[in-house]
Amino acid sequence: MINQLCNLGINEKLIFLLVISSFLLTIILIKICFSVMPTDQGKAFAVNGAISKGKPRGVGIVFILCFIIMSALFLPINLEFYGYLAGVFFAMLSGYLDDRSSIPWNEYKKGLIDLILALCTTGIMYFSEVLTVIPITGNPTFDCSLAIFISIVLIWVSINVTNCSDGVDGLCGSVSIITLLTCFAFIHGTNAIYSTATLIMVSCILGYLWFNVSPSSILMGDAGSRAIGYFIGILCLKFLPFYVYFVVAFVLLVDGGIGIFKVVLLRFFKIHILKNIQTPLHDFVRKSKGWSDGQVVFRFSLIQLLVSFGLYFWMQS
């Protein structure tokens, strides 16, 4: 908005200032809000879950709001982009309300909220002509319906797998940064608004990670992880072939997705598989393989980094 009023273009100097400002603003706001955040109750079934008890959680509301404010103020006015910012806000808000609740929301309630959010976002994409016809059957009506279905599923999945990966200090933030920068590598040079917004999101997460490195003093909670997952889904649907999401967010998908897949099969189809694998996967490697929290973060990040490098060079060839 300020960019529009002052007739400024998005250039390297502005991007640098936005990145640094977002990082510093996030750190300052987290310090200010530190004492008013809800505290974590500890997860009874998570590995080392009791260690987190008493730490401020839901801090995602701070760095996500910082991302929204910086993007809305300094990036050119674009109604479609503002629609997605609204989606980020509602993903964050629903997560924060869950973080504050004395009784955690059940999976059905959160799943329904995510479905509504995915439907609304897909509507924005449809009317903005972002959803391209997928040429599978030669029938445009069917193909467009398939594109809508894929969009809804991908956004829902992206929100939930990112949420499930948040269980080790620094893990969700670190892997999400690599995923976001992978998206940035493909967006840069094609769309200044979204590429700059991606860097602002990365900077805000870095500001959060300043306090979240092991042993952490704060936790992002659902307020942060759900909004990050939503934004990743938007970038992949808008700028990449939808199936590339499975590579761009490979670690998030495997870490959080295995647990969702396991629960869905058991609850709806009475199929019990992966009995000997504790989910999310980061709990399994800590409990069964003896990995420390630092090893989980470094190794998972390393895997995503290698996968992202492979994807980038494969798509450039």
Coordinates of N, CA and C in Angstrom, one line a residue, residues 60-250:
G60 N 3.3 -18.1 16.8 CA 3.1 -17.9 15.4 C 2.2 -16.7 15.0
I61 N 1.3 -16.4 16.0 CA 0.4 -15.2 15.7 C 1.3 -13.9 15.5
V62 N 2.4 -13.9 16.2 CA 3.3 -12.7 16.1 C 4.0 -12.6 14.8
F63 N 4.7 -13.7 14.4 CA 5.5 -13.5 13.2 C 4.6 -13.6 11.9
I64 N 3.4 -14.3 12.0 CA 2.5 -14.3 10.9 C 1.9 -12.9 10.7
L65 N 1.5 -12.3 11.8 CA 0.9 -10.9 11.7 C 2.0 -10.0 11.2
C66 N 3.2 -10.2 11.6 CA 4.3 -9.3 11.0 C 4.4 -9.5 9.5
F67 N 4.3 -10.8 9.1 CA 4.4 -11.0 7.6 C 3.2 -10.4 6.9
I68 N 2.0 -10.5 7.4 CA 0.8 -9.9 6.8 C 1.0 -8.4 6.7
I69 N 1.4 -7.8 7.8 CA 1.5 -6.3 7.9 C 2.5 -5.8 6.9
M70 N 3.7 -6.4 6.9 CA 4.8 -5.9 6.0 C 4.4 -6.1 4.6
S71 N 3.7 -7.2 4.3 CA 3.3 -7.5 2.9 C 2.2 -6.5 2.4
A72 N 1.2 -6.3 3.3 CA 0.1 -5.4 2.9 C 0.6 -4.0 2.8
L73 N 1.5 -3.6 3.6 CA 1.9 -2.2 3.6 C 2.9 -1.8 2.5
F74 N 3.8 -2.7 2.2 CA 4.9 -2.4 1.3 C 4.9 -3.1 -0.1
L75 N 4.0 -4.0 -0.3 CA 3.9 -4.6 -1.6 C 2.7 -3.9 -2.4
P76 N 2.8 -3.9 -3.7 CA 1.8 -3.2 -4.5 C 0.4 -3.8 -4.3
I77 N -0.6 -3.0 -4.4 CA -2.0 -3.5 -4.1 C -2.4 -4.5 -5.2
N78 N -2.8 -5.7 -4.8 CA -3.3 -6.7 -5.7 C -4.4 -7.5 -5.0
L79 N -5.6 -7.4 -5.5 CA -6.7 -8.0 -4.8 C -6.6 -9.5 -4.6
E80 N -6.1 -10.2 -5.6 CA -5.9 -11.6 -5.4 C -5.0 -11.9 -4.3
F81 N -3.8 -11.2 -4.3 CA -2.8 -11.4 -3.2 C -3.4 -11.1 -1.9
Y82 N -4.2 -10.1 -1.8 CA -4.8 -9.7 -0.5 C -5.8 -10.8 0.0
G83 N -6.4 -11.5 -1.0 CA -7.3 -12.6 -0.7 C -6.5 -13.7 0.0
Y84 N -5.3 -14.0 -0.5 CA -4.4 -15.0 0.0 C -3.9 -14.6 1.4
L85 N -3.6 -13.3 1.6 CA -3.2 -12.8 2.9 C -4.3 -13.0 3.9
A86 N -5.6 -12.8 3.5 CA -6.7 -13.1 4.4 C -6.7 -14.6 4.7
G87 N -6.4 -15.4 3.8 CA -6.4 -16.9 4.1 C -5.3 -17.2 5.1
V88 N -4.1 -16.6 4.9 CA -3.0 -16.8 5.9 C -3.5 -16.3 7.3
F89 N -4.2 -15.2 7.3 CA -4.7 -14.7 8.6 C -5.7 -15.7 9.3
F90 N -6.6 -16.2 8.5 CA -7.6 -17.1 9.1 C -7.0 -18.4 9.5
A91 N -6.0 -18.9 8.7 CA -5.3 -20.1 9.1 C -4.5 -19.9 10.4
M92 N -3.9 -18.7 10.6 CA -3.2 -18.3 11.8 C -4.2 -18.2 12.9
L93 N -5.3 -17.5 12.7 CA -6.3 -17.2 13.7 C -6.9 -18.5 14.3
S94 N -7.3 -19.4 13.4 CA -7.9 -20.7 13.9 C -6.8 -21.5 14.7
G95 N -5.6 -21.5 14.3 CA -4.5 -22.1 15.0 C -4.3 -21.5 16.4
Y96 N -4.3 -20.2 16.4 CA -4.1 -19.5 17.7 C -5.2 -19.8 18.7
L97 N -6.5 -19.8 18.2 CA -7.6 -20.1 19.1 C -7.5 -21.5 19.6
D98 N -7.0 -22.4 18.8 CA -6.7 -23.8 19.3 C -5.6 -23.7 20.4
D99 N -4.5 -23.0 20.1 CA -3.4 -22.9 21.0 C -3.9 -22.3 22.4
R100 N -4.8 -21.4 22.4 CA -5.3 -20.8 23.6 C -6.3 -21.6 24.4
S101 N -6.9 -22.5 23.6 CA -8.0 -23.3 24.2 C -7.5 -24.2 25.3
S102 N -8.2 -24.3 26.4 CA -7.8 -25.2 27.5 C -8.0 -26.6 27.1
I103 N -9.0 -26.9 26.2 CA -9.2 -28.2 25.7 C -8.9 -28.2 24.2
P104 N -7.8 -28.9 23.8 CA -7.5 -28.9 22.3 C -8.6 -29.2 21.4
W105 N -8.7 -28.6 20.3 CA -9.8 -28.9 19.3 C -9.6 -30.3 18.8
N106 N -10.7 -30.9 18.5 CA -10.5 -32.3 17.9 C -10.2 -32.2 16.4
E107 N -9.8 -33.3 15.8 CA -9.4 -33.4 14.4 C -10.5 -33.0 13.5
Y108 N -11.7 -33.4 13.8 CA -12.8 -33.1 12.9 C -13.1 -31.6 12.8
K109 N -13.0 -30.9 13.9 CA -13.3 -29.5 13.9 C -12.2 -28.7 13.1
K110 N -10.9 -29.1 13.3 CA -9.8 -28.4 12.6 C -9.9 -28.8 11.1
G111 N -10.2 -30.1 10.9 CA -10.3 -30.5 9.5 C -11.3 -29.8 8.7
L112 N -12.5 -29.6 9.4 CA -13.6 -28.8 8.7 C -13.2 -27.4 8.4
I113 N -12.5 -26.7 9.4 CA -12.1 -25.4 9.2 C -11.1 -25.3 8.0
D114 N -10.2 -26.3 7.9 CA -9.2 -26.3 6.8 C -9.9 -26.5 5.5
L115 N -11.0 -27.4 5.5 CA -11.7 -27.6 4.3 C -12.4 -26.3 3.8
I116 N -13.0 -25.6 4.7 CA -13.7 -24.3 4.4 C -12.6 -23.3 3.8
L117 N -11.5 -23.3 4.5 CA -10.4 -22.4 4.0 C -9.9 -22.8 2.6
A118 N -9.8 -24.1 2.4 CA -9.3 -24.6 1.1 C -10.4 -24.3 0.0
L119 N -11.7 -24.4 0.3 CA -12.7 -24.1 -0.6 C -12.7 -22.6 -1.0
C120 N -12.6 -21.8 0.0 CA -12.6 -20.3 -0.3 C -11.4 -19.9 -1.1
T121 N -10.3 -20.5 -0.8 CA -9.0 -20.1 -1.5 C -9.1 -20.6 -3.0
T122 N -9.7 -21.8 -3.1 CA -9.8 -22.4 -4.5 C -10.8 -21.5 -5.3
G123 N -11.8 -20.9 -4.6 CA -12.7 -20.0 -5.3 C -12.0 -18.8 -5.8
I124 N -11.1 -18.2 -4.9 CA -10.3 -17.1 -5.4 C -9.4 -17.4 -6.6
M125 N -8.8 -18.6 -6.5 CA -8.0 -19.0 -7.6 C -8.8 -19.2 -8.9
Y126 N -10.0 -19.8 -8.8 CA -10.8 -20.0 -9.9 C -11.2 -18.7 -10.6
F127 N -11.7 -17.8 -9.8 CA -12.1 -16.5 -10.4 C -11.0 -15.6 -10.8
S128 N -9.8 -15.9 -10.3 CA -8.6 -15.2 -10.8 C -7.9 -15.9 -11.9
E129 N -8.5 -17.0 -12.4 CA -8.0 -17.8 -13.5 C -6.6 -18.3 -13.3
V130 N -6.4 -18.7 -12.0 CA -5.1 -19.3 -11.6 C -5.2 -20.8 -11.9
L131 N -6.4 -21.4 -11.7 CA -6.5 -22.9 -11.9 C -6.6 -23.1 -13.4
T132 N -5.6 -23.7 -13.9 CA -5.5 -24.0 -15.3 C -6.2 -25.4 -15.6
V133 N -6.7 -25.6 -16.8 CA -7.3 -26.8 -17.2 C -6.2 -27.9 -17.2
I134 N -6.5 -29.0 -16.6 CA -5.6 -30.1 -16.6 C -5.9 -31.1 -17.7
P135 N -5.1 -31.2 -18.8 CA -5.5 -31.9 -20.0 C -5.3 -33.4 -19.8
I136 N -6.3 -34.0 -19.2 CA -6.3 -35.5 -19.0 C -7.3 -36.2 -19.9
T137 N -8.5 -35.7 -19.9 CA -9.5 -36.5 -20.7 C -9.9 -35.8 -22.0
G138 N -9.5 -34.5 -22.2 CA -10.0 -33.8 -23.3 C -11.3 -33.1 -23.1
N139 N -11.9 -33.4 -21.9 CA -13.2 -32.7 -21.6 C -12.9 -31.6 -20.6
P140 N -12.9 -30.3 -21.1 CA -12.6 -29.1 -20.3 C -13.4 -29.0 -19.0
T141 N -14.7 -29.4 -19.0 CA -15.5 -29.3 -17.8 C -15.0 -30.2 -16.8
F142 N -14.7 -31.5 -17.1 CA -14.2 -32.5 -16.2 C -12.8 -32.1 -15.7
D143 N -12.0 -31.6 -16.6 CA -10.6 -31.3 -16.3 C -10.6 -30.1 -15.3
C144 N -11.4 -29.1 -15.5 CA -11.5 -28.0 -14.6 C -11.9 -28.4 -13.3
S145 N -12.9 -29.3 -13.2 CA -13.4 -29.9 -11.9 C -12.2 -30.6 -11.2
L146 N -11.4 -31.3 -12.0 CA -10.3 -32.0 -11.4 C -9.3 -31.0 -10.8
A147 N -9.1 -29.9 -11.5 CA -8.1 -28.9 -11.0 C -8.7 -28.3 -9.7
I148 N -10.0 -28.1 -9.6 CA -10.6 -27.6 -8.4 C -10.4 -28.6 -7.3
F149 N -10.6 -29.8 -7.6 CA -10.5 -30.9 -6.5 C -9.0 -31.0 -6.1
I150 N -8.1 -30.9 -7.0 CA -6.6 -31.0 -6.6 C -6.3 -29.8 -5.8
S151 N -6.8 -28.6 -6.1 CA -6.5 -27.4 -5.3 C -6.9 -27.5 -3.9
I152 N -8.2 -28.0 -3.7 CA -8.7 -28.2 -2.4 C -7.9 -29.1 -1.6
V153 N -7.6 -30.3 -2.2 CA -6.9 -31.3 -1.5 C -5.5 -30.9 -1.1
L154 N -4.8 -30.2 -2.1 CA -3.4 -29.8 -1.8 C -3.3 -28.8 -0.7
I155 N -4.2 -27.8 -0.7 CA -4.2 -26.8 0.4 C -4.5 -27.4 1.7
W156 N -5.5 -28.3 1.8 CA -5.8 -29.0 3.0 C -4.6 -29.8 3.5
V157 N -4.0 -30.6 2.6 CA -2.8 -31.4 3.0 C -1.7 -30.5 3.5
S158 N -1.4 -29.5 2.7 CA -0.3 -28.6 3.1 C -0.4 -28.0 4.5
I159 N -1.6 -27.6 4.8 CA -1.8 -27.0 6.1 C -1.6 -28.1 7.2
N160 N -2.1 -29.3 7.0 CA -2.0 -30.3 8.0 C -0.6 -31.0 8.2
V161 N 0.0 -31.2 7.1 CA 1.4 -31.9 7.2 C 2.4 -30.9 7.8
T162 N 2.3 -29.6 7.5 CA 3.2 -28.6 8.1 C 2.9 -28.5 9.6
N163 N 1.6 -28.6 9.9 CA 1.2 -28.5 11.3 C 1.7 -29.7 12.1
C164 N 1.6 -30.9 11.5 CA 2.1 -32.1 12.2 C 3.6 -32.2 12.3
S165 N 4.3 -31.5 11.5 CA 5.8 -31.5 11.6 C 6.4 -30.6 12.7
D166 N 5.5 -29.8 13.3 CA 5.9 -28.9 14.4 C 5.9 -29.7 15.7
G167 N 7.1 -30.3 16.1 CA 7.2 -31.0 17.3 C 8.6 -31.1 17.9
V168 N 9.5 -30.5 17.2 CA 10.9 -30.5 17.6 C 11.4 -29.1 17.4
D169 N 12.1 -28.6 18.4 CA 12.6 -27.2 18.4 C 13.4 -26.9 17.1
G170 N 12.9 -26.0 16.3 CA 13.5 -25.5 15.1 C 13.2 -26.3 13.8
L171 N 12.5 -27.5 14.0 CA 12.3 -28.4 12.8 C 11.4 -27.8 11.8
C172 N 10.1 -27.4 12.2 CA 9.2 -26.9 11.2 C 9.7 -25.6 10.6
G173 N 10.2 -24.7 11.4 CA 10.7 -23.5 10.8 C 11.8 -23.7 9.8
S174 N 12.8 -24.5 10.2 CA 14.0 -24.7 9.3 C 13.6 -25.4 8.0
V175 N 12.8 -26.5 8.1 CA 12.4 -27.2 6.9 C 11.5 -26.3 6.0
S176 N 10.6 -25.5 6.6 CA 9.7 -24.6 5.9 C 10.5 -23.6 5.2
I177 N 11.6 -23.1 5.8 CA 12.4 -22.0 5.1 C 13.0 -22.6 3.8
I178 N 13.5 -23.8 3.9 CA 14.1 -24.5 2.7 C 13.1 -24.6 1.6
T179 N 11.9 -25.1 2.0 CA 10.8 -25.3 1.1 C 10.4 -23.9 0.5
L180 N 10.3 -22.9 1.3 CA 9.9 -21.6 0.8 C 11.0 -21.0 -0.2
L181 N 12.2 -21.2 0.1 CA 13.3 -20.7 -0.7 C 13.4 -21.5 -2.0
T182 N 12.9 -22.8 -2.0 CA 12.8 -23.5 -3.2 C 11.8 -23.0 -4.1
C183 N 10.6 -22.6 -3.5 CA 9.6 -21.9 -4.3 C 10.1 -20.6 -4.8
F184 N 10.8 -19.9 -4.0 CA 11.3 -18.6 -4.4 C 12.3 -18.7 -5.7
A185 N 13.0 -19.8 -5.7 CA 14.0 -20.0 -6.8 C 13.2 -20.1 -8.1
F186 N 12.0 -20.7 -8.1 CA 11.2 -20.8 -9.3 C 10.4 -19.5 -9.6
I187 N 10.0 -18.8 -8.6 CA 9.2 -17.6 -8.7 C 10.0 -16.4 -9.1
H188 N 11.2 -16.3 -8.6 CA 12.0 -15.1 -8.8 C 12.2 -14.8 -10.3
G189 N 11.9 -13.5 -10.6 CA 12.0 -13.1 -12.0 C 10.7 -13.2 -12.8
T190 N 9.7 -13.9 -12.2 CA 8.4 -14.1 -12.9 C 7.3 -13.2 -12.2
N191 N 7.4 -13.1 -10.9 CA 6.4 -12.3 -10.2 C 7.0 -11.7 -8.9
A192 N 7.1 -10.3 -9.0 CA 7.8 -9.6 -7.9 C 7.1 -9.6 -6.6
I193 N 5.7 -9.6 -6.7 CA 4.9 -9.5 -5.4 C 5.1 -10.8 -4.6
Y194 N 4.9 -12.0 -5.3 CA 5.0 -13.2 -4.5 C 6.4 -13.6 -4.2
S195 N 7.4 -13.3 -5.0 CA 8.7 -13.6 -4.7 C 9.2 -12.8 -3.5
T196 N 8.8 -11.5 -3.4 CA 9.2 -10.7 -2.3 C 8.4 -11.1 -1.0
A197 N 7.1 -11.5 -1.2 CA 6.4 -11.9 0.0 C 7.0 -13.2 0.5
T198 N 7.5 -14.1 -0.3 CA 8.1 -15.3 0.1 C 9.4 -15.0 1.0
L199 N 10.2 -14.0 0.6 CA 11.3 -13.6 1.4 C 10.9 -13.0 2.7
I200 N 9.8 -12.2 2.7 CA 9.3 -11.6 3.9 C 8.9 -12.7 4.9
M201 N 8.2 -13.8 4.4 CA 7.8 -14.9 5.2 C 9.0 -15.6 5.8
V202 N 10.1 -15.8 5.0 CA 11.3 -16.4 5.4 C 11.9 -15.6 6.5
S203 N 12.0 -14.3 6.4 CA 12.6 -13.4 7.4 C 11.8 -13.5 8.7
C204 N 10.5 -13.5 8.6 CA 9.7 -13.6 9.8 C 10.0 -14.9 10.6
I205 N 10.1 -16.0 9.8 CA 10.3 -17.3 10.4 C 11.7 -17.3 11.1
L206 N 12.7 -16.6 10.4 CA 14.1 -16.5 10.9 C 14.0 -15.8 12.3
G207 N 13.2 -14.7 12.3 CA 13.1 -14.0 13.6 C 12.5 -14.9 14.7
Y208 N 11.6 -15.7 14.3 CA 11.0 -16.7 15.3 C 12.1 -17.7 15.7
L209 N 12.9 -18.2 14.8 CA 13.9 -19.2 15.0 C 15.0 -18.7 16.0
W210 N 15.1 -17.4 16.0 CA 16.1 -16.8 16.9 C 15.8 -17.2 18.4
F211 N 14.6 -17.5 18.7 CA 14.2 -17.9 20.0 C 13.8 -19.4 20.1
N212 N 13.7 -20.1 18.9 CA 13.2 -21.4 18.9 C 14.3 -22.5 18.7
V213 N 15.6 -22.1 18.6 CA 16.7 -23.1 18.5 C 16.7 -23.9 19.8
S214 N 17.1 -25.1 19.7 CA 17.1 -26.0 20.8 C 18.2 -25.6 21.8
P215 N 17.9 -25.5 23.1 CA 16.5 -25.6 23.7 C 15.7 -24.3 23.6
S216 N 14.5 -24.4 23.1 CA 13.7 -23.3 22.7 C 13.2 -22.6 24.0
S217 N 12.8 -21.3 23.8 CA 12.2 -20.6 24.8 C 10.7 -20.3 24.5
I218 N 10.4 -20.5 23.2 CA 9.0 -20.3 22.7 C 8.6 -21.3 21.7
L219 N 7.3 -21.5 21.4 CA 6.8 -22.4 20.4 C 5.8 -21.7 19.5
M220 N 5.9 -22.0 18.2 CA 5.0 -21.3 17.2 C 3.6 -21.8 17.4
G221 N 3.3 -23.0 17.8 CA 2.0 -23.6 17.9 C 1.3 -23.7 16.5
D222 N 0.0 -24.0 16.6 CA -0.7 -24.2 15.3 C -0.9 -22.8 14.6
A223 N -0.8 -21.7 15.4 CA -0.9 -20.4 14.7 C 0.1 -20.2 13.7
G224 N 1.3 -20.7 13.9 CA 2.4 -20.5 12.9 C 2.4 -21.6 11.9
S225 N 2.4 -22.8 12.3 CA 2.6 -23.9 11.3 C 1.4 -24.0 10.3
R226 N 0.2 -23.8 10.7 CA -0.9 -23.8 9.8 C -0.8 -22.7 8.7
A227 N -0.5 -21.5 9.2 CA -0.4 -20.4 8.2 C 0.8 -20.6 7.2
I228 N 1.9 -21.2 7.7 CA 3.0 -21.5 6.8 C 2.6 -22.5 5.8
G229 N 2.0 -23.6 6.2 CA 1.5 -24.6 5.3 C 0.6 -24.1 4.3
Y230 N -0.3 -23.2 4.7 CA -1.3 -22.6 3.7 C -0.5 -21.8 2.7
F231 N 0.5 -21.0 3.1 CA 1.2 -20.1 2.2 C 2.0 -21.0 1.2
I232 N 2.6 -22.0 1.7 CA 3.4 -23.0 0.8 C 2.4 -23.5 -0.3
G233 N 1.3 -24.0 0.2 CA 0.3 -24.5 -0.8 C -0.1 -23.5 -1.9
I234 N -0.3 -22.3 -1.5 CA -0.6 -21.2 -2.5 C 0.5 -21.1 -3.5
L235 N 1.7 -21.0 -3.0 CA 2.9 -20.8 -4.0 C 3.0 -22.0 -4.9
C236 N 2.8 -23.2 -4.5 CA 2.9 -24.4 -5.3 C 1.8 -24.4 -6.3
L237 N 0.6 -24.1 -5.9 CA -0.5 -24.1 -6.9 C -0.5 -23.0 -7.9
K238 N 0.0 -21.9 -7.5 CA 0.0 -20.7 -8.4 C 1.2 -20.7 -9.4
F239 N 2.3 -21.2 -9.0 CA 3.5 -21.1 -9.8 C 4.2 -22.4 -10.3
L240 N 3.7 -23.5 -9.8 CA 4.4 -24.8 -10.1 C 3.3 -25.8 -10.5
P241 N 3.7 -26.8 -11.3 CA 2.8 -27.9 -11.5 C 2.5 -28.5 -10.1
F242 N 1.2 -28.8 -9.9 CA 0.8 -29.2 -8.5 C 1.6 -30.4 -8.0
Y243 N 2.0 -31.3 -8.8 CA 2.7 -32.5 -8.3 C 4.1 -32.2 -7.8
V244 N 4.6 -31.0 -8.2 CA 5.9 -30.6 -7.7 C 5.9 -30.4 -6.2
Y245 N 4.7 -30.1 -5.7 CA 4.6 -29.9 -4.2 C 5.2 -31.1 -3.5
F246 N 5.0 -32.3 -4.0 CA 5.4 -33.5 -3.3 C 6.9 -33.6 -3.2
V247 N 7.6 -32.8 -4.0 CA 9.1 -32.7 -3.9 C 9.5 -31.5 -3.1
V248 N 8.9 -30.3 -3.4 CA 9.2 -29.1 -2.8 C 9.0 -29.2 -1.3
A249 N 8.0 -29.9 -0.8 CA 7.7 -30.1 0.6 C 7.8 -31.5 1.0
F250 N 8.8 -32.2 0.5 CA 9.0 -33.6 0.7 C 9.1 -34.0 2.1

